[in-house]
Amino acid sequence: MSQGQDFRQGERREGWAVPLDAVAAFTQGASVSVAPERIEQELLSLWRRASERAQAQGAAFAVTRACQWNLIVHTHGETELLSAKQIIDMVTESVPCRVLFLHETEDLGDGALIGDDGVPLHASVEANFRESPSGRREIVAEEITIETPQLHSRRLPGLLRSLLLPDVPTALLVANPARDAEWLRPICGDADRFVFDSGKLSGFGELGKVAIVLEELYGTSLGSVERMDLGWLRLWPWRLLLSSLYDAPQSRAGLGRLREIVVRYTEGGEVSALLLAGWLMGRLHLVQTGTLASDGTAQLVPGAGSPVKGPVQLRLGLDPGGRGPTGLQEVALLQGESTLSAAVCPDGGGILLSSPFQPSRTQPMRGRPDAELWVAALGVGGRDPLMYEALRLGAALLLGDEIFREQQQPEVRW
Amino acid sequence: MDRLLGGNPLAEGLVGDRQPEPCAMVIFGASGDLTRRKLVPALYSLARERLLPSGFAIVGMARRALPFAQDMREAVGQFARRRPVDEALWESFGGAISYVSGDFDDPAAYERLRLHLHELDLQRGTRGNRIFYISTPPESFETILRHLGQAQLISKSERPFTRVIIEKPFGRDLASAEQLNRVCLDVLREDQIYRIDHYLGKETVQNILMFRFANSIFEPLWNGKYVDHVQLTVAESIGIEGRGNYYDQAGTLRDMVQNHIFQFMTLMAMEPPVAFEASAVHDEKVKVLRALRELPMSEIDRYTVRGQYAAGFHQGQPVPGYLEEHGVAPQSQTETYVALKLFIDNFRWGGVPFYVRAGKRMARRVSEIAITFKQLPHALFSGPMGKLSHEPNVLTLRIQPDEGITLKFLSKVPGPTIEPRPVTMDFRYGTSFGIEPPEAYERLLLDCMLGDGTLFARGDEVMASWKYCDRVLSGWAERDAHRKVALPSYEPGTWGPEASANMLARDGRVWRRP
Ligand SMILES: NC(=O)c1ccc[n+]([C@@H]2O[C@H](COP(=O)([O-])OP(=O)(O)OC[C@H]3O[C@@H](n4cnc5c(N)ncnc54)[C@H](OP(=O)(O)O)[C@@H]3O)[C@@H](O)[C@H]2O)c1
């Protein structure tokens, strides 16, 4: 297979001129087509030739490759691929990775090869360079893009495995695992961390589907495969601020009289609302007595170890004019005569915290850029067992808790 | 943990993100160089990483009237780790900065500060928690501590918390360090005192513990049975940079060895602590310092070397000698280079020399610990000239620059002959993590907000290191009083005076070229 075919040139990296050949293209960060069965060899050969050429020109072209993760990123459609590649440019600044884009597309161009299983595949490689402070060139990402109209291909799992660097953990990033779980089955066991994004789901029901798929894929084997949700990481400032309402001893003492939890969400924020409700239920040891009614209410009762003494009504409601950046507009906890709440300010620029036990204050809040969330998900932030607890409790509000009860409840360990 | 969270059920799991409790941080010496170059840029980086608490405020204090927030905006633009400044973030971060002007000697200034902090509690939710950062000339340390106590801005009670960070130098000898410590303990508990040594905030220094105690293969070799000797180097390529008045009173032993070198030497040499928490780590560090063999005064020249840099050329530029620097006494006996030979008399290190050197105007800037392993008892391989001598294995922990760890070992040169050649196995932070390590001050400020004193120096550690250095200083003073001869000089851009090389040569060893 010939090399040097240009791929989406100029759309991603600025200042990139049309290269003369594959080696020049590669060292300038452009994408180079390669034969799917020869990806690794072609990459090695490109590196070797790039070094030889530089040496011949007298340059001290020392290239070191760094890699902390094998990152398999699933994308669907051109826009998703481009946006994922832009995010990767930022992510790999701080977390060097070998990235394998698994791109689902009908539009393969002429370079695609049809395999024994009748599925066409197109592969290309590119490198993402960065200068180290000492002037040495370091590569922080090696990207391999595999495009196919059909991820169910029989040869794909083997191909992917052959491209994973040894001694480096593997993360699988799939925005919506419920969209097409079939192809995930054979490769999910190769991942050490599974990352999805509930922020990309719409409607309550989707969270339920994701929870079921995750349960099917991984069961309760919390120990072996870590699961993380970027949507959960987006909720982190809300959790932090809500918890700050309970730093005052009086507010904690009042938890015994908690009678209602209100979560108001903005258009498309249903999943965030459910996750947050799941988190509150988990932390306060509240147990559902039924599923979420069509008016968004559910009855909860205190379980073992709960600081709450009586039944609690949970109320999820849409605020059509809401402007909260994470899909949430307001969270209020009503305990006795007191209300403790965190609500998006009218100008949308911050969160107003109100409590009878502390002076009210406004806390600035920005949405976190996706790249920052990806980095967090690949770091220690990607190992939060509370996420899975919140997800299951949130999903059980929709589906009933029997669905998860058959399997052993995951143990939350610290 | 419960003390930290106060039993807040919603805070569980958030602590894992290292999020401190709300607090106000007061910086004394706000118009100074350190505030501008390091402290506020570090706080800004913490804000960027979302590591500051939800209720937070910075209050600067110094004599002159200042547009403090505006100055800090400039400083962050110039010195922050990540630039350009994120304007949206600055809006909220800059809004948390305020200033109170006043003389540190004036009780009224502390009253103004108290009222201002009270207002911030209401406006910014700082909840009465305070951190006072004393970043002033050392003459003001005691004054500030006393006034803070008198104005009841600090107290020994647990809640709300008050903590004090004290910049270096913590004393200039054992007596003055003890005196400052007494003043601290009059108004604070030991765990409220954070004696900063920014070297401990460096990733590489923290990694010494990770390297030793998270890997199974090195610790068995980490003792006198396998280690021949250890070399610790802190070399600076710069001179005294116009700070003659300060430096001539201090010297390299006080400026570098008593704090930085002794800190990382203890981390390198200590026994495994029972837990990775402040008191357990400090307990082990202090044992190392207490095990330092007392310097034999009569043999001080065999165990210590002093030097001063001469005039010459450094990196192609003409540079003045130390004695010609502004603010330096013409007959000064202050050292700009020091080398020591130390012994840690304990079970692990008995008989292993630790060679320490620190200096200015050296060939290049480098800080490292190099552990040289013992030679094999028998040379197995022979070449055309007979038995081949084996170079020892050396493990180097590079603290700065080019942070990393290197292991030197012998390998066969490819070809038909048996020829061993030293090669290195290299780990570099830059190529393994890509990630830009946080500035030392970021880590240390965050730890203080979290109430974690592991990476700060405890009182007894400081006293133990002063005790050793005091003996060296008095040995030198005695020597000078008895027979004053000019200190040996060394060429700028070299690795120190000849006497230093001789000290090792007497033991049949040589300094590494780092
Ligand atoms: N700079 C560094 O890189 C560095 C590195 C490590 C350690 N340190 C240590 O950090 C501390 C501060 O160093 P620095 O370089 O920032 O010092 P600096 O530039 O000399 O600043 C001293 C500060 O103290 C204030 N000040 C002095 N006397 C005062 C008084 N009586 N009342 C009110 N304010 C007073 C000054 O304010 P006014 O000018 O308004 O009077 C100024 O803000 C020192 O202990 C130093 O050893 C510094």
GROMACS .gro file of C-alpha atoms in nm, chain B residues 25-419:
model
  395
  439MET     CA    1  -0.446   3.329   5.319
  440VAL     CA    2  -0.265   3.636   5.449
  441ILE     CA    3   0.075   3.707   5.294
  442PHE     CA    4   0.308   3.924   5.501
  443GLY     CA    5   0.561   4.079   5.267
  444ALA     CA    6   0.313   4.112   4.984
  445SER     CA    7   0.518   4.365   4.793
  446GLY     CA    8   0.820   4.137   4.799
  447ASP     CA    9   0.991   3.935   4.534
  448LEU     CA   10   0.875   3.594   4.654
  449THR     CA   11   0.507   3.688   4.660
  450ARG     CA   12   0.527   3.818   4.310
  451ARG     CA   13   0.740   3.550   4.151
  452LYS     CA   14   0.621   3.242   4.331
  453LEU     CA   15   0.337   3.264   4.581
  454VAL     CA   16   0.056   3.434   4.390
  455PRO     CA   17   0.141   3.261   4.059
  456ALA     CA   18   0.129   2.929   4.248
  457LEU     CA   19  -0.211   3.012   4.396
  458TYR     CA   20  -0.333   3.106   4.050
  459SER     CA   21  -0.215   2.769   3.915
  460LEU     CA   22  -0.402   2.596   4.197
  461ALA     CA   23  -0.712   2.789   4.094
  462ARG     CA   24  -0.657   2.671   3.738
  463GLU     CA   25  -0.634   2.314   3.853
  464ARG     CA   26  -0.950   2.369   4.060
  465LEU     CA   27  -0.768   2.289   4.377
  466LEU     CA   28  -0.857   2.599   4.574
  467PRO     CA   29  -1.140   2.570   4.822
  468SER     CA   30  -1.487   2.702   4.741
  469GLY     CA   31  -1.445   2.991   4.988
  470PHE     CA   32  -1.106   3.148   4.947
  471ALA     CA   33  -0.936   3.488   4.979
  472ILE     CA   34  -0.582   3.621   4.954
  473VAL     CA   35  -0.487   3.920   5.166
  474GLY     CA   36  -0.156   4.091   5.107
  475MET     CA   37   0.016   4.295   5.375
  476ALA     CA   38   0.323   4.518   5.357
  477ARG     CA   39   0.420   4.873   5.436
  478ARG     CA   40   0.369   5.064   5.118
  479ALA     CA   41   0.031   5.143   4.962
  480LEU     CA   42  -0.015   4.919   4.658
  481PRO     CA   43  -0.260   4.840   4.382
  482PHE     CA   44  -0.199   4.479   4.493
  483ALA     CA   45  -0.455   4.294   4.281
  484GLN     CA   46  -0.339   4.482   3.972
  485ASP     CA   47   0.027   4.409   4.047
  486MET     CA   48  -0.054   4.044   4.097
  487ARG     CA   49  -0.233   4.032   3.761
  488GLU     CA   50   0.093   4.143   3.602
  489ALA     CA   51   0.296   3.901   3.812
  490VAL     CA   52   0.075   3.609   3.713
  491GLY     CA   53   0.102   3.714   3.348
  492GLN     CA   54   0.477   3.706   3.382
  493PHE     CA   55   0.545   3.412   3.613
  494ALA     CA   56   0.252   3.168   3.612
  495ARG     CA   57   0.328   2.818   3.495
  496ARG     CA   58   0.057   2.828   3.232
  497ARG     CA   59   0.026   3.143   3.028
  498PRO     CA   60  -0.147   3.345   2.893
  499VAL     CA   61  -0.372   3.420   3.186
  500ASP     CA   62  -0.723   3.283   3.154
  501GLU     CA   63  -0.927   3.602   3.178
  502ALA     CA   64  -1.249   3.437   3.291
  503LEU     CA   65  -1.062   3.260   3.567
  504TRP     CA   66  -0.876   3.575   3.662
  505GLU     CA   67  -1.206   3.752   3.714
  506SER     CA   68  -1.298   3.520   3.998
  507PHE     CA   69  -0.940   3.470   4.123
  508GLY     CA   70  -0.855   3.842   4.112
  509GLY     CA   71  -1.179   3.914   4.297
  510ALA     CA   72  -1.043   3.713   4.588
  511ILE     CA   73  -0.733   3.935   4.627
  512SER     CA   74  -0.722   4.228   4.867
  513TYR     CA   75  -0.460   4.428   5.053
  514VAL     CA   76  -0.405   4.584   5.394
  515SER     CA   77  -0.111   4.819   5.431
  516GLY     CA   78   0.074   4.862   5.757
  517ASP     CA   79   0.401   4.828   5.940
  518PHE     CA   80   0.465   4.492   6.102
  519ASP     CA   81   0.552   4.673   6.424
  520ASP     CA   82   0.222   4.857   6.441
  521PRO     CA   83  -0.054   4.689   6.648
  522ALA     CA   84  -0.318   4.897   6.468
  523ALA     CA   85  -0.226   4.722   6.141
  524TYR     CA   86  -0.321   4.385   6.293
  525GLU     CA   87  -0.651   4.527   6.415
  526ARG     CA   88  -0.728   4.646   6.062
  527LEU     CA   89  -0.633   4.304   5.934
  528ARG     CA   90  -0.862   4.134   6.186
  529LEU     CA   91  -1.162   4.342   6.081
  530HIS     CA   92  -1.086   4.285   5.716
  531LEU     CA   93  -1.064   3.908   5.764
  532HIS     CA   94  -1.393   3.911   5.950
  533GLU     CA   95  -1.556   4.085   5.654
  534LEU     CA   96  -1.408   3.826   5.420
  535ASP     CA   97  -1.561   3.549   5.627
  536LEU     CA   98  -1.901   3.697   5.551
  537GLN     CA   99  -1.838   3.793   5.190
  538ARG     CA  100  -1.634   3.499   5.069
  539GLY     CA  101  -1.726   3.221   5.307
  540THR     CA  102  -1.375   3.175   5.446
  541ARG     CA  103  -1.524   3.054   5.775
  542GLY     CA  104  -1.268   3.199   6.013
  543ASN     CA  105  -0.994   2.964   5.882
  544ARG     CA  106  -0.663   3.142   5.833
  545ILE     CA  107  -0.321   3.075   5.690
  546PHE     CA  108  -0.055   3.337   5.758
  547TYR     CA  109   0.239   3.323   5.522
  548ILE     CA  110   0.539   3.509   5.665
  549SER     CA  111   0.740   3.599   5.358
  550THR     CA  112   0.943   3.883   5.501
  551PRO     CA  113   1.302   3.943   5.597
  552PRO     CA  114   1.379   3.708   5.891
  553GLU     CA  115   1.415   4.000   6.133
  554SER     CA  116   1.037   4.041   6.118
  555PHE     CA  117   0.941   3.677   6.188
  556GLU     CA  118   0.923   3.707   6.566
  557THR     CA  119   0.756   4.049   6.562
  558ILE     CA  120   0.480   3.922   6.335
  559LEU     CA  121   0.422   3.606   6.538
  560ARG     CA  122   0.398   3.803   6.862
  561HIS     CA  123   0.157   4.056   6.714
  562LEU     CA  124  -0.057   3.785   6.561
  563GLY     CA  125  -0.083   3.625   6.903
  564GLN     CA  126  -0.160   3.950   7.080
  565ALA     CA  127  -0.427   4.045   6.826
  566GLN     CA  128  -0.574   3.694   6.872
  567LEU     CA  129  -0.543   3.634   6.503
  568ILE     CA  130  -0.382   3.302   6.586
  569SER     CA  131  -0.468   3.064   6.865
  570LYS     CA  132  -0.392   2.708   6.961
  571SER     CA  133  -0.753   2.600   6.924
  572GLU     CA  134  -0.834   2.349   6.651
  573ARG     CA  135  -1.135   2.520   6.492
  574PRO     CA  136  -1.147   2.741   6.301
  575PHE     CA  137  -0.795   2.654   6.200
  576THR     CA  138  -0.500   2.890   6.202
  577ARG     CA  139  -0.170   2.790   6.045
  578VAL     CA  140   0.151   2.982   5.990
  579ILE     CA  141   0.397   2.925   5.709
  580ILE     CA  142   0.747   3.053   5.783
  581GLU     CA  143   0.994   3.117   5.507
  582LYS     CA  144   1.357   3.027   5.530
  583PRO     CA  145   1.592   3.090   5.701
  584PHE     CA  146   1.460   2.944   6.024
  585GLY     CA  147   1.732   3.093   6.242
  586ARG     CA  148   2.097   3.154   6.158
  587ASP     CA  149   2.237   2.911   6.416
  588LEU     CA  150   2.107   2.674   6.678
  589ALA     CA  151   2.048   2.942   6.942
  590SER     CA  152   1.850   3.175   6.715
  591ALA     CA  153   1.651   2.883   6.570
  592GLU     CA  154   1.562   2.770   6.920
  593GLN     CA  155   1.461   3.122   7.013
  594LEU     CA  156   1.236   3.155   6.704
  595ASN     CA  157   1.091   2.813   6.776
  596ARG     CA  158   1.006   2.918   7.131
  597VAL     CA  159   0.821   3.222   6.999
  598CYS     CA  160   0.630   3.000   6.757
  599LEU     CA  161   0.535   2.752   7.027
  600ASP     CA  162   0.422   3.032   7.260
  601VAL     CA  163   0.140   3.109   7.021
  602LEU     CA  164   0.094   2.791   6.815
  603ARG     CA  165   0.095   2.414   6.840
  604GLU     CA  166   0.374   2.238   6.649
  605ASP     CA  167   0.127   2.108   6.390
  606GLN     CA  168   0.020   2.465   6.310
  607ILE     CA  169   0.374   2.565   6.213
  608TYR     CA  170   0.479   2.505   5.853
  609ARG     CA  171   0.852   2.568   5.811
  610ILE     CA  172   0.888   2.581   5.439
  611ASP     CA  173   1.174   2.435   5.241
  612HIS     CA  174   1.074   2.465   4.880
  613TYR     CA  175   1.304   2.178   4.781
  614LEU     CA  176   1.061   1.943   4.951
  615GLY     CA  177   0.787   2.061   4.717
  616LYS     CA  178   0.979   1.939   4.414
  617GLU     CA  179   0.833   1.631   4.254
  618THR     CA  180   1.172   1.465   4.232
  619VAL     CA  181   1.238   1.501   4.601
  620GLN     CA  182   0.899   1.352   4.683
  621ASN     CA  183   0.973   1.078   4.436
  622ILE     CA  184   1.268   0.964   4.649
  623LEU     CA  185   1.019   0.813   4.891
  624MET     CA  186   0.806   0.663   4.616
  625PHE     CA  187   1.113   0.519   4.447
  626ARG     CA  188   1.244   0.363   4.765
  627PHE     CA  189   0.927   0.244   4.928
  628ALA     CA  190   0.699   0.157   4.638
  629ASN     CA  191   0.949  -0.067   4.455
  630SER     CA  192   1.074  -0.394   4.586
  631ILE     CA  193   1.403  -0.413   4.400
  632PHE     CA  194   1.600  -0.118   4.541
  633GLU     CA  195   1.538  -0.129   4.914
  634PRO     CA  196   1.732  -0.453   4.972
  635LEU     CA  197   2.041  -0.281   4.827
  636TRP     CA  198   1.991   0.042   5.014
  637ASN     CA  199   2.246  -0.007   5.291
  638GLY     CA  200   2.612  -0.027   5.375
  639LYS     CA  201   2.638  -0.386   5.263
  640TYR     CA  202   2.596  -0.285   4.899
  641VAL     CA  203   2.651   0.091   4.893
  642ASP     CA  204   3.007   0.215   4.880
  643HIS     CA  205   2.932   0.584   4.923
  644VAL     CA  206   2.679   0.853   4.845
  645GLN     CA  207   2.736   1.192   4.683
  646LEU     CA  208   2.490   1.477   4.724
  647THR     CA  209   2.539   1.779   4.503
  648VAL     CA  210   2.358   2.111   4.489
  649ALA     CA  211   2.544   2.327   4.240
  650GLU     CA  212   2.435   2.667   4.118
  651SER     CA  213   2.585   2.836   3.817
  652ILE     CA  214   2.489   3.184   3.934
  653GLY     CA  215   2.685   3.392   4.182
  654ILE     CA  216   2.529   3.584   4.468
  655GLU     CA  217   2.331   3.806   4.233
  656GLY     CA  218   2.365   4.136   4.415
  657ARG     CA  219   2.262   3.988   4.751
  658GLY     CA  220   2.606   4.046   4.904
  659ASN     CA  221   2.473   4.191   5.229
  660TYR     CA  222   2.260   3.885   5.293
  661TYR     CA  223   2.499   3.624   5.161
  662ASP     CA  224   2.805   3.744   5.345
  663GLN     CA  225   2.618   3.691   5.672
  664ALA     CA  226   2.491   3.351   5.565
  665GLY     CA  227   2.727   3.144   5.347
  666THR     CA  228   2.658   2.820   5.166
  667LEU     CA  229   2.641   2.597   5.472
  668ARG     CA  230   2.350   2.796   5.613
  669ASP     CA  231   2.193   2.878   5.280
  670MET     CA  232   2.198   2.532   5.123
  671VAL     CA  233   2.325   2.255   5.345
  672GLN     CA  234   2.139   2.310   5.672
  673ASN     CA  235   1.805   2.304   5.494
  674HIS     CA  236   1.787   2.171   5.137
  675ILE     CA  237   2.070   1.918   5.139
  676PHE     CA  238   1.994   1.783   5.483
  677GLN     CA  239   1.629   1.754   5.388
  678PHE     CA  240   1.685   1.538   5.087
  679MET     CA  241   1.965   1.348   5.252
  680THR     CA  242   1.725   1.243   5.527
  681LEU     CA  243   1.467   1.128   5.272
  682MET     CA  244   1.733   0.928   5.096
  683ALA     CA  245   1.872   0.771   5.414
  684MET     CA  246   1.572   0.728   5.646
  685GLU     CA  247   1.409   0.401   5.749
  686PRO     CA  248   1.066   0.323   5.606
  687PRO     CA  249   0.805   0.514   5.805
  688VAL     CA  250   0.513   0.317   5.945
  689ALA     CA  251   0.273   0.528   5.736
  690PHE     CA  252   0.297   0.802   5.482
  691GLU     CA  253   0.184   1.072   5.718
  692ALA     CA  254   0.355   1.371   5.866
  693SER     CA  255   0.455   1.254   6.212
  694ALA     CA  256   0.575   0.910   6.099
  695VAL     CA  257   0.789   1.059   5.820
  696HIS     CA  258   0.932   1.331   6.047
  697ASP     CA  259   1.013   1.076   6.317
  698GLU     CA  260   1.227   0.880   6.074
  699LYS     CA  261   1.394   1.187   5.927
  700VAL     CA  262   1.494   1.320   6.263
  701LYS     CA  263   1.650   0.984   6.355
  702VAL     CA  264   1.886   1.022   6.059
  703LEU     CA  265   1.992   1.368   6.170
  704ARG     CA  266   2.046   1.249   6.523
  705ALA     CA  267   2.261   0.965   6.394
  706LEU     CA  268   2.503   1.204   6.220
  707ARG     CA  269   2.847   1.138   6.359
  708GLU     CA  270   2.976   1.430   6.559
  709LEU     CA  271   3.239   1.620   6.367
  710PRO     CA  272   3.589   1.566   6.517
  711MET     CA  273   3.693   1.929   6.575
  712SER     CA  274   4.062   1.851   6.561
  713GLU     CA  275   4.021   1.707   6.214
  714ILE     CA  276   3.786   1.961   6.072
  715ASP     CA  277   3.995   2.005   5.759
  716ARG     CA  278   3.968   1.637   5.680
  717TYR     CA  279   3.592   1.646   5.697
  718THR     CA  280   3.504   1.989   5.560
  719VAL     CA  281   3.624   2.209   5.275
  720ARG     CA  282   3.537   2.574   5.222
  721GLY     CA  283   3.595   2.783   4.914
  722GLN     CA  284   3.520   3.115   4.751
  723TYR     CA  285   3.481   3.178   4.383
  724ALA     CA  286   3.750   3.385   4.222
  725ALA     CA  287   3.713   3.635   3.939
  726GLY     CA  288   3.716   3.480   3.597
  727PHE     CA  289   3.490   3.382   3.314
  728HIS     CA  290   3.160   3.208   3.342
  729GLN     CA  291   2.985   3.085   3.033
  730GLY     CA  292   3.205   3.316   2.831
  731GLN     CA  293   3.131   3.628   3.038
  732PRO     CA  294   3.374   3.799   3.276
  733VAL     CA  295   3.249   3.773   3.635
  734PRO     CA  296   3.380   3.928   3.957
  735GLY     CA  297   3.525   3.721   4.239
  736TYR     CA  298   3.325   3.684   4.558
  737LEU     CA  299   3.540   3.930   4.749
  738GLU     CA  300   3.478   4.193   4.485
  739GLU     CA  301   3.099   4.158   4.498
  740HIS     CA  302   2.897   4.448   4.629
  741GLY     CA  303   2.813   4.416   4.999
  742VAL     CA  304   3.084   4.159   5.073
  743ALA     CA  305   3.349   4.242   5.335
  744PRO     CA  306   3.697   4.262   5.175
  745GLN     CA  307   3.842   4.005   5.418
  746SER     CA  308   3.532   3.790   5.423
  747GLN     CA  309   3.569   3.428   5.533
  748THR     CA  310   3.218   3.341   5.412
  749GLU     CA  311   3.211   3.031   5.196
  750THR     CA  312   3.047   3.017   4.855
  751TYR     CA  313   3.140   2.650   4.832
  752VAL     CA  314   3.128   2.381   5.091
  753ALA     CA  315   3.204   2.011   5.085
  754LEU     CA  316   3.146   1.780   5.380
  755LYS     CA  317   3.215   1.421   5.458
  756LEU     CA  318   2.946   1.282   5.685
  757PHE     CA  319   2.869   0.952   5.848
  758ILE     CA  320   2.529   0.834   5.959
  759ASP     CA  321   2.606   0.604   6.247
  760ASN     CA  322   2.320   0.360   6.238
  761PHE     CA  323   2.264   0.001   6.141
  762ARG     CA  324   2.188   0.076   5.780
  763TRP     CA  325   2.460   0.326   5.699
  764GLY     CA  326   2.743   0.249   5.941
  765GLY     CA  327   3.076   0.310   5.763
  766VAL     CA  328   2.927   0.456   5.443
  767PRO     CA  329   3.059   0.805   5.372
  768PHE     CA  330   2.810   1.066   5.252
  769TYR     CA  331   2.994   1.333   5.056
  770VAL     CA  332   2.802   1.657   5.030
  771ARG     CA  333   2.890   1.959   4.819
  772ALA     CA  334   2.713   2.282   4.740
  773GLY     CA  335   2.837   2.593   4.572
  774LYS     CA  336   2.787   2.895   4.359
  775ARG     CA  337   2.937   2.972   4.019
  776MET     CA  338   2.986   2.606   3.951
  777ALA     CA  339   3.010   2.453   3.605
  778ARG     CA  340   2.634   2.420   3.584
  779ARG     CA  341   2.317   2.416   3.783
  780VAL     CA  342   2.243   2.069   3.907
  781SER     CA  343   2.105   1.897   4.216
  782GLU     CA  344   2.138   1.524   4.251
  783ILE     CA  345   2.198   1.229   4.477
  784ALA     CA  346   2.434   0.964   4.340
  785ILE     CA  347   2.460   0.628   4.510
  786THR     CA  348   2.772   0.436   4.419
  787PHE     CA  349   2.751   0.063   4.478
  788LYS     CA  350   3.038  -0.154   4.593
  789GLN     CA  351   3.268  -0.322   4.347
  790LEU     CA  352   3.234  -0.692   4.288
  791PRO     CA  353   3.474  -0.902   4.494
  792HIS     CA  354   3.621  -1.059   4.183
  793ALA     CA  355   3.669  -0.934   3.827
  794LEU     CA  356   3.555  -1.213   3.601
  795PHE     CA  357   3.618  -1.080   3.255
  796SER     CA  358   3.958  -1.030   3.111
  797GLY     CA  359   4.075  -0.850   2.799
  798PRO     CA  360   4.402  -0.846   2.606
  799MET     CA  361   4.570  -0.656   2.892
  800GLY     CA  362   4.460  -0.896   3.164
  801LYS     CA  363   4.171  -0.869   3.406
  802LEU     CA  364   3.928  -0.589   3.326
  803SER     CA  365   3.851  -0.358   3.612
  804HIS     CA  366   3.484  -0.304   3.664
  805GLU     CA  367   3.335   0.039   3.707
  806PRO     CA  368   3.086   0.046   3.989
  807ASN     CA  369   2.713   0.071   3.939
  808VAL     CA  370   2.578   0.416   4.014
  809LEU     CA  371   2.220   0.508   4.075
  810THR     CA  372   2.155   0.879   4.030
  811LEU     CA  373   1.845   1.059   4.145
  812ARG     CA  374   1.845   1.382   3.948
  813ILE     CA  375   1.649   1.653   4.126
  814GLN     CA  376   1.703   1.934   3.880
  815PRO     CA  377   1.722   2.001   3.590
  816ASP     CA  378   1.633   1.709   3.357
  817GLU     CA  379   1.456   1.543   3.647
  818GLY     CA  380   1.485   1.169   3.647
  819ILE     CA  381   1.663   0.856   3.763
  820THR     CA  382   1.959   0.691   3.594
  821LEU     CA  383   2.120   0.359   3.663
  822LYS     CA  384   2.468   0.301   3.532
  823PHE     CA  385   2.572  -0.055   3.466
  824LEU     CA  386   2.818  -0.243   3.249
  825SER     CA  387   2.731  -0.395   2.919
  826LYS     CA  388   2.930  -0.589   2.664
  827VAL     CA  389   3.040  -0.387   2.365
  828PRO     CA  390   2.909  -0.570   2.058
  829GLY     CA  391   3.182  -0.754   1.875
  830PRO     CA  392   3.413  -1.050   1.904
  831THR     CA  393   3.603  -0.922   2.210
  832ILE     CA  394   3.495  -0.908   2.571
  833GLU     CA  395   3.487  -0.542   2.646
   0.00000   0.00000   0.00000
